[in-house]
PDB file of C-alpha atoms and ligand atoms in Angstrom:
ATOM      1  CA  MET A  37     -43.348  -2.567  -9.132  1.00  0.00           C
ATOM      2  CA  LYS A  38     -39.752  -3.647  -9.649  1.00  0.00           C
ATOM      3  CA  LEU A  39     -37.577  -1.075 -11.361  1.00  0.00           C
ATOM      4  CA  ILE A  40     -35.756  -2.627 -14.303  1.00  0.00           C
ATOM      5  CA  ARG A  41     -32.477  -0.877 -14.807  1.00  0.00           C
ATOM      6  CA  ASP A  42     -29.147  -1.951 -16.162  1.00  0.00           C
ATOM      7  CA  ILE A  43     -27.427  -2.314 -12.783  1.00  0.00           C
ATOM      8  CA  ARG A  44     -23.708  -3.009 -13.019  1.00  0.00           C
ATOM      9  CA  ARG A  45     -22.392  -5.746 -10.681  1.00  0.00           C
ATOM     10  CA  ILE A  46     -18.797  -5.833  -9.483  1.00  0.00           C
ATOM     11  CA  SER A  47     -17.920  -8.927  -7.484  1.00  0.00           C
ATOM     12  CA  PHE A  48     -15.431  -8.456  -4.683  1.00  0.00           C
ATOM     13  CA  LEU A  49     -13.781 -10.026  -1.667  1.00  0.00           C
ATOM     14  CA  ASP A  50     -12.677  -7.851   1.250  1.00  0.00           C
ATOM     15  CA  SER A  51      -9.872  -8.637   3.671  1.00  0.00           C
ATOM     16  CA  HIS A  52      -7.654  -6.820   6.114  1.00  0.00           C
ATOM     17  CA  THR A  53      -3.947  -7.250   6.701  1.00  0.00           C
ATOM     18  CA  GLU A  54      -2.941  -6.259  10.233  1.00  0.00           C
ATOM     19  CA  GLY A  55      -5.911  -3.865  10.149  1.00  0.00           C
ATOM     20  CA  GLU A  56      -5.386  -2.335   6.686  1.00  0.00           C
ATOM     21  CA  PRO A  57      -8.227  -3.226   4.296  1.00  0.00           C
ATOM     22  CA  THR A  58      -7.930  -4.583   0.746  1.00  0.00           C
ATOM     23  CA  ARG A  59     -10.903  -4.867  -1.618  1.00  0.00           C
ATOM     24  CA  LEU A  60     -10.129  -7.444  -4.306  1.00  0.00           C
ATOM     25  CA  VAL A  61     -12.159  -6.995  -7.501  1.00  0.00           C
ATOM     26  CA  LEU A  62     -12.821 -10.455  -8.903  1.00  0.00           C
ATOM     27  CA  ALA A  63     -15.153  -9.686 -11.821  1.00  0.00           C
ATOM     28  CA  GLY A  64     -17.036  -6.799 -13.377  1.00  0.00           C
ATOM     29  CA  GLY A  65     -13.941  -4.618 -13.800  1.00  0.00           C
ATOM     30  CA  PRO A  66     -12.894  -2.697 -16.910  1.00  0.00           C
ATOM     31  CA  ASP A  67     -11.377  -4.361 -19.957  1.00  0.00           C
ATOM     32  CA  LEU A  68      -7.777  -3.117 -19.992  1.00  0.00           C
ATOM     33  CA  GLY A  69      -6.527  -5.407 -22.771  1.00  0.00           C
ATOM     34  CA  ALA A  70      -3.840  -8.068 -22.482  1.00  0.00           C
ATOM     35  CA  GLY A  71      -0.655  -5.966 -22.444  1.00  0.00           C
ATOM     36  CA  PRO A  72       1.906  -5.737 -19.622  1.00  0.00           C
ATOM     37  CA  ILE A  73       0.392  -4.846 -16.235  1.00  0.00           C
ATOM     38  CA  ALA A  74       2.182  -1.459 -16.238  1.00  0.00           C
ATOM     39  CA  ALA A  75       0.526  -0.598 -19.580  1.00  0.00           C
ATOM     40  CA  ARG A  76      -2.841  -1.784 -18.269  1.00  0.00           C
ATOM     41  CA  LEU A  77      -2.428   0.508 -15.244  1.00  0.00           C
ATOM     42  CA  GLU A  78      -1.832   3.474 -17.573  1.00  0.00           C
ATOM     43  CA  ARG A  79      -4.967   2.575 -19.514  1.00  0.00           C
ATOM     44  CA  PHE A  80      -6.910   2.223 -16.232  1.00  0.00           C
ATOM     45  CA  ARG A  81      -5.725   5.688 -15.148  1.00  0.00           C
ATOM     46  CA  ARG A  82      -6.452   7.298 -18.541  1.00  0.00           C
ATOM     47  CA  GLU A  83      -9.758   5.683 -19.500  1.00  0.00           C
ATOM     48  CA  GLN A  84     -11.345   4.061 -16.447  1.00  0.00           C
ATOM     49  CA  ASP A  85     -10.470   6.191 -13.449  1.00  0.00           C
ATOM     50  CA  GLU A  86     -14.162   6.389 -12.509  1.00  0.00           C
ATOM     51  CA  PHE A  87     -14.082   2.662 -11.809  1.00  0.00           C
ATOM     52  CA  ARG A  88     -11.358   3.213  -9.199  1.00  0.00           C
ATOM     53  CA  SER A  89     -13.469   5.756  -7.339  1.00  0.00           C
ATOM     54  CA  MET A  90     -16.621   3.617  -7.762  1.00  0.00           C
ATOM     55  CA  VAL A  91     -14.969   0.713  -5.925  1.00  0.00           C
ATOM     56  CA  VAL A  92     -13.058   2.335  -3.062  1.00  0.00           C
ATOM     57  CA  ASN A  93     -14.693   5.667  -2.342  1.00  0.00           C
ATOM     58  CA  GLU A  94     -17.933   6.397  -0.505  1.00  0.00           C
ATOM     59  CA  PRO A  95     -20.752   5.381  -0.656  1.00  0.00           C
ATOM     60  CA  ARG A  96     -19.436   1.825  -1.341  1.00  0.00           C
ATOM     61  CA  GLY A  97     -16.097   2.225   0.396  1.00  0.00           C
ATOM     62  CA  SER A  98     -14.078   4.694   2.432  1.00  0.00           C
ATOM     63  CA  ASP A  99     -10.827   6.654   2.132  1.00  0.00           C
ATOM     64  CA  VAL A 100      -8.907   3.849   3.827  1.00  0.00           C
ATOM     65  CA  ILE A 101      -9.724   1.000   1.428  1.00  0.00           C
ATOM     66  CA  VAL A 102      -7.035  -0.110  -1.008  1.00  0.00           C
ATOM     67  CA  GLY A 103      -8.464  -1.678  -4.161  1.00  0.00           C
ATOM     68  CA  ALA A 104      -6.846  -4.562  -6.008  1.00  0.00           C
ATOM     69  CA  LEU A 105      -7.979  -5.336  -9.541  1.00  0.00           C
ATOM     70  CA  LEU A 106      -7.341  -9.000 -10.283  1.00  0.00           C
ATOM     71  CA  CYS A 107      -5.899  -9.332 -13.800  1.00  0.00           C
ATOM     72  CA  GLU A 108      -4.970 -12.194 -16.095  1.00  0.00           C
ATOM     73  CA  PRO A 109      -1.146 -12.358 -15.956  1.00  0.00           C
ATOM     74  CA  VAL A 110       0.933 -12.017 -19.139  1.00  0.00           C
ATOM     75  CA  ASP A 111       3.441 -14.595 -17.915  1.00  0.00           C
ATOM     76  CA  ALA A 112       1.776 -17.999 -17.570  1.00  0.00           C
ATOM     77  CA  SER A 113       4.117 -18.869 -14.669  1.00  0.00           C
ATOM     78  CA  CYS A 114       2.335 -16.204 -12.577  1.00  0.00           C
ATOM     79  CA  ALA A 115      -0.732 -17.061 -10.492  1.00  0.00           C
ATOM     80  CA  ALA A 116      -2.247 -13.600 -11.024  1.00  0.00           C
ATOM     81  CA  GLY A 117      -1.689 -10.039 -12.103  1.00  0.00           C
ATOM     82  CA  VAL A 118      -2.880  -7.151  -9.953  1.00  0.00           C
ATOM     83  CA  ILE A 119      -3.262  -3.362 -10.069  1.00  0.00           C
ATOM     84  CA  TYR A 120      -3.545  -1.567  -6.718  1.00  0.00           C
ATOM     85  CA  PHE A 121      -5.437   1.678  -6.270  1.00  0.00           C
ATOM     86  CA  ASN A 122      -6.729   3.934  -3.511  1.00  0.00           C
ATOM     87  CA  ASN A 123      -8.959   6.943  -2.816  1.00  0.00           C
ATOM     88  CA  VAL A 124      -6.843   9.271  -4.974  1.00  0.00           C
ATOM     89  CA  GLY A 125      -4.897   7.171  -7.481  1.00  0.00           C
ATOM     90  CA  TYR A 126      -2.729   4.109  -8.053  1.00  0.00           C
ATOM     91  CA  LEU A 127       0.078   2.271  -6.247  1.00  0.00           C
ATOM     92  CA  GLY A 128       3.107   0.615  -7.866  1.00  0.00           C
ATOM     93  CA  MET A 129       3.131  -2.217  -5.356  1.00  0.00           C
ATOM     94  CA  CYS A 130       1.337  -2.858  -2.119  1.00  0.00           C
ATOM     95  CA  GLY A 131       2.685  -5.202   0.541  1.00  0.00           C
ATOM     96  CA  HIS A 132      -0.377  -5.463   2.755  1.00  0.00           C
ATOM     97  CA  GLY A 133      -2.491  -5.716  -0.423  1.00  0.00           C
ATOM     98  CA  THR A 134      -0.431  -8.644  -1.748  1.00  0.00           C
ATOM     99  CA  ILE A 135      -0.805 -10.456   1.582  1.00  0.00           C
ATOM    100  CA  GLY A 136      -4.566  -9.763   1.342  1.00  0.00           C
ATOM    101  CA  LEU A 137      -4.678 -10.900  -2.290  1.00  0.00           C
ATOM    102  CA  VAL A 138      -2.978 -14.205  -1.499  1.00  0.00           C
ATOM    103  CA  GLY A 139      -5.144 -14.788   1.598  1.00  0.00           C
ATOM    104  CA  SER A 140      -8.236 -14.068  -0.513  1.00  0.00           C
ATOM    105  CA  LEU A 141      -7.200 -16.384  -3.370  1.00  0.00           C
ATOM    106  CA  ALA A 142      -6.542 -19.095  -0.766  1.00  0.00           C
ATOM    107  CA  TYR A 143     -10.004 -18.525   0.779  1.00  0.00           C
ATOM    108  CA  LEU A 144     -11.522 -18.939  -2.700  1.00  0.00           C
ATOM    109  CA  GLY A 145      -9.583 -22.188  -3.172  1.00  0.00           C
ATOM    110  CA  ARG A 146      -7.735 -20.769  -6.196  1.00  0.00           C
ATOM    111  CA  ILE A 147      -4.266 -21.295  -4.706  1.00  0.00           C
ATOM    112  CA  SER A 148      -2.786 -23.565  -2.058  1.00  0.00           C
ATOM    113  CA  ALA A 149       0.265 -23.413   0.213  1.00  0.00           C
ATOM    114  CA  GLY A 150       3.495 -22.789  -1.675  1.00  0.00           C
ATOM    115  CA  VAL A 151       5.264 -20.090  -3.650  1.00  0.00           C
ATOM    116  CA  HIS A 152       3.285 -18.043  -6.183  1.00  0.00           C
ATOM    117  CA  ARG A 153       4.406 -15.371  -8.615  1.00  0.00           C
ATOM    118  CA  ILE A 154       2.299 -12.226  -8.954  1.00  0.00           C
ATOM    119  CA  GLU A 155       2.622  -9.571 -11.679  1.00  0.00           C
ATOM    120  CA  THR A 156       2.399  -5.967 -10.485  1.00  0.00           C
ATOM    121  CA  PRO A 157       2.940  -2.708 -12.387  1.00  0.00           C
ATOM    122  CA  VAL A 158       6.470  -2.429 -10.927  1.00  0.00           C
ATOM    123  CA  GLY A 159       7.531  -6.020 -11.540  1.00  0.00           C
ATOM    124  CA  VAL A 160       6.913  -9.616 -10.539  1.00  0.00           C
ATOM    125  CA  VAL A 161       6.822 -10.345  -6.818  1.00  0.00           C
ATOM    126  CA  SER A 162       6.687 -13.721  -5.125  1.00  0.00           C
ATOM    127  CA  ALA A 163       4.189 -14.626  -2.431  1.00  0.00           C
ATOM    128  CA  THR A 164       4.607 -17.685  -0.252  1.00  0.00           C
ATOM    129  CA  LEU A 165       1.425 -18.957   1.344  1.00  0.00           C
ATOM    130  CA  HIS A 166       2.492 -20.831   4.480  1.00  0.00           C
ATOM    131  CA  PRO A 167       0.462 -23.826   5.735  1.00  0.00           C
ATOM    132  CA  GLY A 168      -0.737 -21.829   8.792  1.00  0.00           C
ATOM    133  CA  GLY A 169      -2.057 -19.013   6.549  1.00  0.00           C
ATOM    134  CA  LYS A 170       0.736 -16.442   6.921  1.00  0.00           C
ATOM    135  CA  VAL A 171       2.057 -14.924   3.716  1.00  0.00           C
ATOM    136  CA  THR A 172       5.608 -13.875   2.857  1.00  0.00           C
ATOM    137  CA  VAL A 173       5.948 -11.364   0.043  1.00  0.00           C
ATOM    138  CA  GLY A 174       9.241 -11.366  -1.877  1.00  0.00           C
ATOM    139  CA  ASN A 175       9.138  -7.736  -2.915  1.00  0.00           C
ATOM    140  CA  VAL A 176      10.724  -5.887  -5.850  1.00  0.00           C
ATOM    141  CA  PRO A 177      14.281  -4.547  -5.226  1.00  0.00           C
ATOM    142  CA  ALA A 178      14.389  -1.761  -2.628  1.00  0.00           C
ATOM    143  CA  TYR A 179      17.066   0.889  -2.145  1.00  0.00           C
ATOM    144  CA  ARG A 180      17.866   4.142  -0.393  1.00  0.00           C
ATOM    145  CA  PHE A 181      17.957   6.978  -2.904  1.00  0.00           C
ATOM    146  CA  LEU A 182      18.829  10.014  -0.728  1.00  0.00           C
ATOM    147  CA  ARG A 183      20.294  10.141   2.782  1.00  0.00           C
ATOM    148  CA  GLY A 184      19.797  12.836   5.405  1.00  0.00           C
ATOM    149  CA  VAL A 185      17.573  15.275   3.508  1.00  0.00           C
ATOM    150  CA  SER A 186      16.628  18.251   5.732  1.00  0.00           C
ATOM    151  CA  VAL A 187      13.563  20.402   5.204  1.00  0.00           C
ATOM    152  CA  GLU A 188      11.981  23.192   7.247  1.00  0.00           C
ATOM    153  CA  VAL A 189       8.413  22.221   8.175  1.00  0.00           C
ATOM    154  CA  PRO A 190       6.284  25.210   9.235  1.00  0.00           C
ATOM    155  CA  GLY A 191       5.305  24.924  12.880  1.00  0.00           C
ATOM    156  CA  HIS A 192       7.620  21.955  13.467  1.00  0.00           C
ATOM    157  CA  GLY A 193      11.123  23.142  12.571  1.00  0.00           C
ATOM    158  CA  ARG A 194      13.804  21.199  10.758  1.00  0.00           C
ATOM    159  CA  VAL A 195      12.982  17.602   9.837  1.00  0.00           C
ATOM    160  CA  THR A 196      15.597  15.235   8.438  1.00  0.00           C
ATOM    161  CA  GLY A 197      14.938  11.949   6.680  1.00  0.00           C
ATOM    162  CA  ASP A 198      15.888   9.548   3.901  1.00  0.00           C
ATOM    163  CA  VAL A 199      14.189   8.988   0.537  1.00  0.00           C
ATOM    164  CA  ALA A 200      13.882   5.297  -0.297  1.00  0.00           C
ATOM    165  CA  TRP A 201      12.085   3.005  -2.752  1.00  0.00           C
ATOM    166  CA  GLY A 202      10.275  -0.095  -1.533  1.00  0.00           C
ATOM    167  CA  GLY A 203       7.770  -0.467  -4.387  1.00  0.00           C
ATOM    168  CA  ASN A 204       6.494   3.085  -3.672  1.00  0.00           C
ATOM    169  CA  TRP A 205       8.484   6.216  -2.723  1.00  0.00           C
ATOM    170  CA  PHE A 206       8.920   7.011   0.972  1.00  0.00           C
ATOM    171  CA  PHE A 207      10.399   9.767   3.128  1.00  0.00           C
ATOM    172  CA  LEU A 208      11.536   8.062   6.332  1.00  0.00           C
ATOM    173  CA  VAL A 209      11.959  10.123   9.492  1.00  0.00           C
ATOM    174  CA  GLU A 210      13.216   8.966  12.854  1.00  0.00           C
ATOM    175  CA  ASP A 211      14.118  12.176  14.630  1.00  0.00           C
ATOM    176  CA  HIS A 212      10.665  13.814  14.788  1.00  0.00           C
ATOM    177  CA  GLY A 213      10.063  14.105  18.544  1.00  0.00           C
ATOM    178  CA  LYS A 214       6.480  12.757  18.327  1.00  0.00           C
ATOM    179  CA  GLU A 215       4.858   9.947  20.240  1.00  0.00           C
ATOM    180  CA  LEU A 216       3.649   7.388  17.703  1.00  0.00           C
ATOM    181  CA  SER A 217       0.379   6.446  19.319  1.00  0.00           C
ATOM    182  CA  LEU A 218      -3.045   5.953  17.781  1.00  0.00           C
ATOM    183  CA  ARG A 219      -4.490   8.644  20.043  1.00  0.00           C
ATOM    184  CA  TYR A 220      -2.373  11.201  18.155  1.00  0.00           C
ATOM    185  CA  ALA A 221      -3.332   9.882  14.699  1.00  0.00           C
ATOM    186  CA  GLU A 222      -4.888  13.183  13.614  1.00  0.00           C
ATOM    187  CA  GLU A 223      -1.881  15.249  14.699  1.00  0.00           C
ATOM    188  CA  LEU A 224       0.550  12.757  13.140  1.00  0.00           C
ATOM    189  CA  THR A 225      -1.445  12.861   9.907  1.00  0.00           C
ATOM    190  CA  GLU A 226      -1.213  16.663   9.743  1.00  0.00           C
ATOM    191  CA  PHE A 227       2.508  16.587  10.574  1.00  0.00           C
ATOM    192  CA  ALA A 228       3.304  13.941   7.924  1.00  0.00           C
ATOM    193  CA  TRP A 229       1.085  15.745   5.402  1.00  0.00           C
ATOM    194  CA  SER A 230       3.026  18.987   5.998  1.00  0.00           C
ATOM    195  CA  ILE A 231       6.290  17.111   5.425  1.00  0.00           C
ATOM    196  CA  ARG A 232       4.965  15.782   2.134  1.00  0.00           C
ATOM    197  CA  GLN A 233       3.919  19.284   0.991  1.00  0.00           C
ATOM    198  CA  VAL A 234       7.308  20.720   1.925  1.00  0.00           C
ATOM    199  CA  LEU A 235       9.167  17.942   0.082  1.00  0.00           C
ATOM    200  CA  ALA A 236       7.121  18.610  -3.050  1.00  0.00           C
ATOM    201  CA  ALA A 237       7.684  22.375  -2.815  1.00  0.00           C
ATOM    202  CA  ALA A 238      11.426  21.859  -2.280  1.00  0.00           C
ATOM    203  CA  GLY A 239      11.661  19.555  -5.318  1.00  0.00           C
ATOM    204  CA  VAL A 240      12.747  16.538  -3.244  1.00  0.00           C
ATOM    205  CA  THR A 241      11.795  13.538  -5.361  1.00  0.00           C
ATOM    206  CA  GLY A 242      12.577   9.895  -5.937  1.00  0.00           C
ATOM    207  CA  ALA A 243      14.409   8.667  -9.034  1.00  0.00           C
ATOM    208  CA  ASP A 244      13.426  10.287 -12.365  1.00  0.00           C
ATOM    209  CA  GLY A 245      11.542  13.059 -10.547  1.00  0.00           C
ATOM    210  CA  ALA A 246       8.994  10.653  -9.050  1.00  0.00           C
ATOM    211  CA  GLU A 247       6.832  12.177  -6.333  1.00  0.00           C
ATOM    212  CA  VAL A 248       7.571  11.053  -2.781  1.00  0.00           C
ATOM    213  CA  ASP A 249       3.966  10.318  -1.836  1.00  0.00           C
ATOM    214  CA  HIS A 250       4.380   8.292   1.380  1.00  0.00           C
ATOM    215  CA  VAL A 251       5.809   9.650   4.647  1.00  0.00           C
ATOM    216  CA  GLU A 252       6.945   7.191   7.306  1.00  0.00           C
ATOM    217  CA  LEU A 253       7.687   8.146  10.919  1.00  0.00           C
ATOM    218  CA  PHE A 254       9.555   5.719  13.201  1.00  0.00           C
ATOM    219  CA  SER A 255      10.025   5.245  16.913  1.00  0.00           C
ATOM    220  CA  HIS A 256      11.949   2.683  18.914  1.00  0.00           C
ATOM    221  CA  TRP A 257       9.985   3.491  22.059  1.00  0.00           C
ATOM    222  CA  ASP A 258       7.045   1.414  23.262  1.00  0.00           C
ATOM    223  CA  SER A 259       7.463  -1.138  20.498  1.00  0.00           C
ATOM    224  CA  GLY A 260       7.139  -4.176  22.763  1.00  0.00           C
ATOM    225  CA  ASP A 261       9.069  -7.067  21.278  1.00  0.00           C
ATOM    226  CA  ALA A 262       9.163  -5.353  17.874  1.00  0.00           C
ATOM    227  CA  ASP A 263      12.231  -3.401  16.716  1.00  0.00           C
ATOM    228  CA  SER A 264      10.307  -0.256  15.894  1.00  0.00           C
ATOM    229  CA  THR A 265       6.838   1.265  15.518  1.00  0.00           C
ATOM    230  CA  ASN A 266       5.849   3.258  12.443  1.00  0.00           C
ATOM    231  CA  PHE A 267       3.180   5.663  11.301  1.00  0.00           C
ATOM    232  CA  VAL A 268       2.805   5.704   7.527  1.00  0.00           C
ATOM    233  CA  LEU A 269       0.916   8.411   5.701  1.00  0.00           C
ATOM    234  CA  CYS A 270      -0.485   7.224   2.357  1.00  0.00           C
ATOM    235  CA  PRO A 271      -1.025   9.400  -0.743  1.00  0.00           C
ATOM    236  CA  GLY A 272      -4.733  10.101  -0.049  1.00  0.00           C
ATOM    237  CA  LYS A 273      -4.026  11.481   3.474  1.00  0.00           C
ATOM    238  CA  THR A 274      -5.016   8.301   5.268  1.00  0.00           C
ATOM    239  CA  TYR A 275      -2.633   6.426   7.520  1.00  0.00           C
ATOM    240  CA  ASP A 276      -1.762   2.795   6.964  1.00  0.00           C
ATOM    241  CA  ARG A 277      -3.325   0.654   9.677  1.00  0.00           C
ATOM    242  CA  SER A 278      -0.703  -2.025   8.992  1.00  0.00           C
ATOM    243  CA  PRO A 279       3.091  -1.577   9.245  1.00  0.00           C
ATOM    244  CA  CYS A 280       3.053  -1.061   5.421  1.00  0.00           C
ATOM    245  CA  GLY A 281       4.828  -3.699   3.328  1.00  0.00           C
ATOM    246  CA  THR A 282       6.478  -1.344   0.860  1.00  0.00           C
ATOM    247  CA  GLY A 283       7.301   1.055   3.720  1.00  0.00           C
ATOM    248  CA  THR A 284       8.923  -1.750   5.711  1.00  0.00           C
ATOM    249  CA  SER A 285      10.892  -2.662   2.555  1.00  0.00           C
ATOM    250  CA  ALA A 286      12.111   0.948   2.260  1.00  0.00           C
ATOM    251  CA  LYS A 287      13.078   0.852   5.963  1.00  0.00           C
ATOM    252  CA  LEU A 288      15.080  -2.353   5.441  1.00  0.00           C
ATOM    253  CA  ALA A 289      16.908  -0.668   2.544  1.00  0.00           C
ATOM    254  CA  CYS A 290      17.913   2.236   4.834  1.00  0.00           C
ATOM    255  CA  LEU A 291      18.962  -0.078   7.669  1.00  0.00           C
ATOM    256  CA  TYR A 292      21.134  -2.017   5.210  1.00  0.00           C
ATOM    257  CA  ALA A 293      22.620   1.185   3.758  1.00  0.00           C
ATOM    258  CA  ASP A 294      23.509   2.336   7.312  1.00  0.00           C
ATOM    259  CA  GLY A 295      25.063  -1.037   8.184  1.00  0.00           C
ATOM    260  CA  LYS A 296      22.458  -1.531  10.935  1.00  0.00           C
ATOM    261  CA  LEU A 297      20.893  -4.772   9.632  1.00  0.00           C
ATOM    262  CA  ALA A 298      22.614  -7.671   7.907  1.00  0.00           C
ATOM    263  CA  PRO A 299      21.179  -9.935   5.197  1.00  0.00           C
ATOM    264  CA  GLY A 300      19.006 -12.664   6.724  1.00  0.00           C
ATOM    265  CA  GLU A 301      18.493 -10.840  10.052  1.00  0.00           C
ATOM    266  CA  VAL A 302      14.846 -10.374  11.028  1.00  0.00           C
ATOM    267  CA  TRP A 303      13.385  -6.894  11.592  1.00  0.00           C
ATOM    268  CA  ARG A 304      10.018  -6.786  13.365  1.00  0.00           C
ATOM    269  CA  GLN A 305       8.157  -3.683  12.227  1.00  0.00           C
ATOM    270  CA  ARG A 306       5.135  -2.749  14.319  1.00  0.00           C
ATOM    271  CA  GLY A 307       2.354  -0.640  12.810  1.00  0.00           C
ATOM    272  CA  ILE A 308       0.365   2.062  14.574  1.00  0.00           C
ATOM    273  CA  LEU A 309      -2.408  -0.434  15.521  1.00  0.00           C
ATOM    274  CA  GLY A 310       0.131  -2.868  16.974  1.00  0.00           C
ATOM    275  CA  GLY A 311       0.203  -5.391  14.084  1.00  0.00           C
ATOM    276  CA  VAL A 312       3.666  -6.632  13.144  1.00  0.00           C
ATOM    277  CA  PHE A 313       5.348  -7.461   9.817  1.00  0.00           C
ATOM    278  CA  GLU A 314       8.535  -9.495   9.923  1.00  0.00           C
ATOM    279  CA  GLY A 315      11.062  -8.298   7.375  1.00  0.00           C
ATOM    280  CA  SER A 316      14.413  -9.553   6.181  1.00  0.00           C
ATOM    281  CA  PHE A 317      16.397  -9.235   2.957  1.00  0.00           C
ATOM    282  CA  ARG A 318      18.970 -10.584   0.549  1.00  0.00           C
ATOM    283  CA  VAL A 319      21.377  -8.330  -1.308  1.00  0.00           C
ATOM    284  CA  GLN A 320      21.187  -7.839  -5.065  1.00  0.00           C
ATOM    285  CA  GLY A 321      23.804  -5.461  -6.437  1.00  0.00           C
ATOM    286  CA  ASP A 322      23.206  -2.011  -4.914  1.00  0.00           C
ATOM    287  CA  ALA A 323      19.688  -2.937  -3.825  1.00  0.00           C
ATOM    288  CA  ILE A 324      18.112  -5.403  -1.443  1.00  0.00           C
ATOM    289  CA  LEU A 325      15.388  -7.980  -2.055  1.00  0.00           C
ATOM    290  CA  PRO A 326      13.020  -7.629   0.912  1.00  0.00           C
ATOM    291  CA  SER A 327      10.789 -10.381   2.291  1.00  0.00           C
ATOM    292  CA  ILE A 328       7.802  -9.262   4.340  1.00  0.00           C
ATOM    293  CA  THR A 329       5.630 -11.671   6.349  1.00  0.00           C
ATOM    294  CA  GLY A 330       2.171 -10.933   7.730  1.00  0.00           C
ATOM    295  CA  SER A 331      -1.375 -12.240   8.050  1.00  0.00           C
ATOM    296  CA  ALA A 332      -4.638 -11.355   6.347  1.00  0.00           C
ATOM    297  CA  TYR A 333      -8.222 -12.187   7.248  1.00  0.00           C
ATOM    298  CA  VAL A 334     -11.217 -12.177   4.899  1.00  0.00           C
ATOM    299  CA  THR A 335     -14.019  -9.880   6.045  1.00  0.00           C
ATOM    300  CA  ALA A 336     -16.740  -9.733   3.350  1.00  0.00           C
ATOM    301  CA  GLU A 337     -17.690 -10.979  -0.083  1.00  0.00           C
ATOM    302  CA  GLY A 338     -20.407  -9.974  -2.473  1.00  0.00           C
ATOM    303  CA  SER A 339     -21.293  -7.616  -5.275  1.00  0.00           C
ATOM    304  CA  LEU A 340     -21.044  -3.858  -5.497  1.00  0.00           C
ATOM    305  CA  LEU A 341     -24.045  -2.522  -7.391  1.00  0.00           C
ATOM    306  CA  VAL A 342     -23.870   0.513  -9.667  1.00  0.00           C
ATOM    307  CA  ASP A 343     -27.219   2.009 -10.648  1.00  0.00           C
ATOM    308  CA  PRO A 344     -26.859   4.215 -13.757  1.00  0.00           C
ATOM    309  CA  GLU A 345     -29.426   6.611 -12.253  1.00  0.00           C
ATOM    310  CA  ASP A 346     -27.470   7.037  -9.003  1.00  0.00           C
ATOM    311  CA  PRO A 347     -26.021  10.570  -8.835  1.00  0.00           C
ATOM    312  CA  PHE A 348     -23.127   9.150  -6.758  1.00  0.00           C
ATOM    313  CA  ARG A 349     -22.555   6.090  -8.946  1.00  0.00           C
ATOM    314  CA  VAL A 350     -18.889   6.916  -9.536  1.00  0.00           C
ATOM    315  CA  GLY A 351     -18.170   7.463  -5.862  1.00  0.00           C
ATOM    316  CA  ILE A 352     -17.737  10.561  -3.782  1.00  0.00           C
ATOM    317  CA  GLY A 353     -14.174  11.644  -3.974  1.00  0.00           C
ATOM    318  CA  LYS A 354     -11.311  12.567  -6.131  1.00  0.00           C
TER     319      LYS A 354
HETATM  320  O1  LIG B 281       1.517  -2.319   2.522  1.00  0.00           O
HETATM  321  O2  LIG B 281       2.772  -1.559   0.894  1.00  0.00           O
HETATM  322  C1  LIG B 281       1.807  -1.474   1.647  1.00  0.00           C
HETATM  323  C2  LIG B 281       0.904  -0.306   1.512  1.00  0.00           C
HETATM  324  C3  LIG B 281       1.075   0.771   0.706  1.00  0.00           C
HETATM  325  C4  LIG B 281      -0.013   1.620   0.929  1.00  0.00           C
HETATM  326  C5  LIG B 281      -0.814   1.031   1.867  1.00  0.00           C
HETATM  327  N1  LIG B 281      -0.233  -0.146   2.214  1.00  0.00           N
END
């Protein structure tokens, strides 16, 4: 006998950008009204947080998946609005996610090659879909907020880094003495996590007291033809498989502030899996306008099913 239950269906399209997954929710998401995307994110957080966990956490997802809720934009000149989320909360912007979003919309035939405007909670970004399938994200303004902040990390000694905004808040560390290799991912995760805890305890924040919830380690060694390799720890204690679009933007802001990279010069940022984002910038007042180029590939499409009787219907997680 077939069980008749009111099963909820959430249609999605999965992709990865240089190894980092994005799950785009196309339909079946919560009604967040028609206000600005930032206000819709607050409503999502306040009233519909279970939906976030339902989509990205086990048993339908994993800690690594970044969700992207496709929204109707407020501004008719925008191709889409989007709210990014992960295993523990929400992201202001997401570079790899925007590359995945644009690749996914192209796969669905909803956009073609050219420049598209996308509304995010932290502002409108541009996304250029190139004829060969690469995507260049014109990110929100990025800037270095604090230079040379030193903290004592138990078991590791003094660690010095910069706090910078690239669409999310980052602590960027170069002088860490670690080998940035995938085989040390667990150790690097624990190290970066300790840095994050120490920053929080020491009251080191971004502007307006914002939590610095991403930690980015850099190395110039073994980067092949790239300028640097990074290891980026995300808020839910997972590491970014890609070079991280907002993290690369924050890096560009620091390079500019140090006079190490000029407007228009290309910076090739390698991620821990070996994927590369190409970054460059223009200057806007005290900030820079980063451009990040990378590739995404679609990996799955279908429906997530939510059975009201399922004890784990809202996901296993936070
Ligand atoms: O690419 O900006 C990014 C990002 C943020 C968190 C994970 N990826």
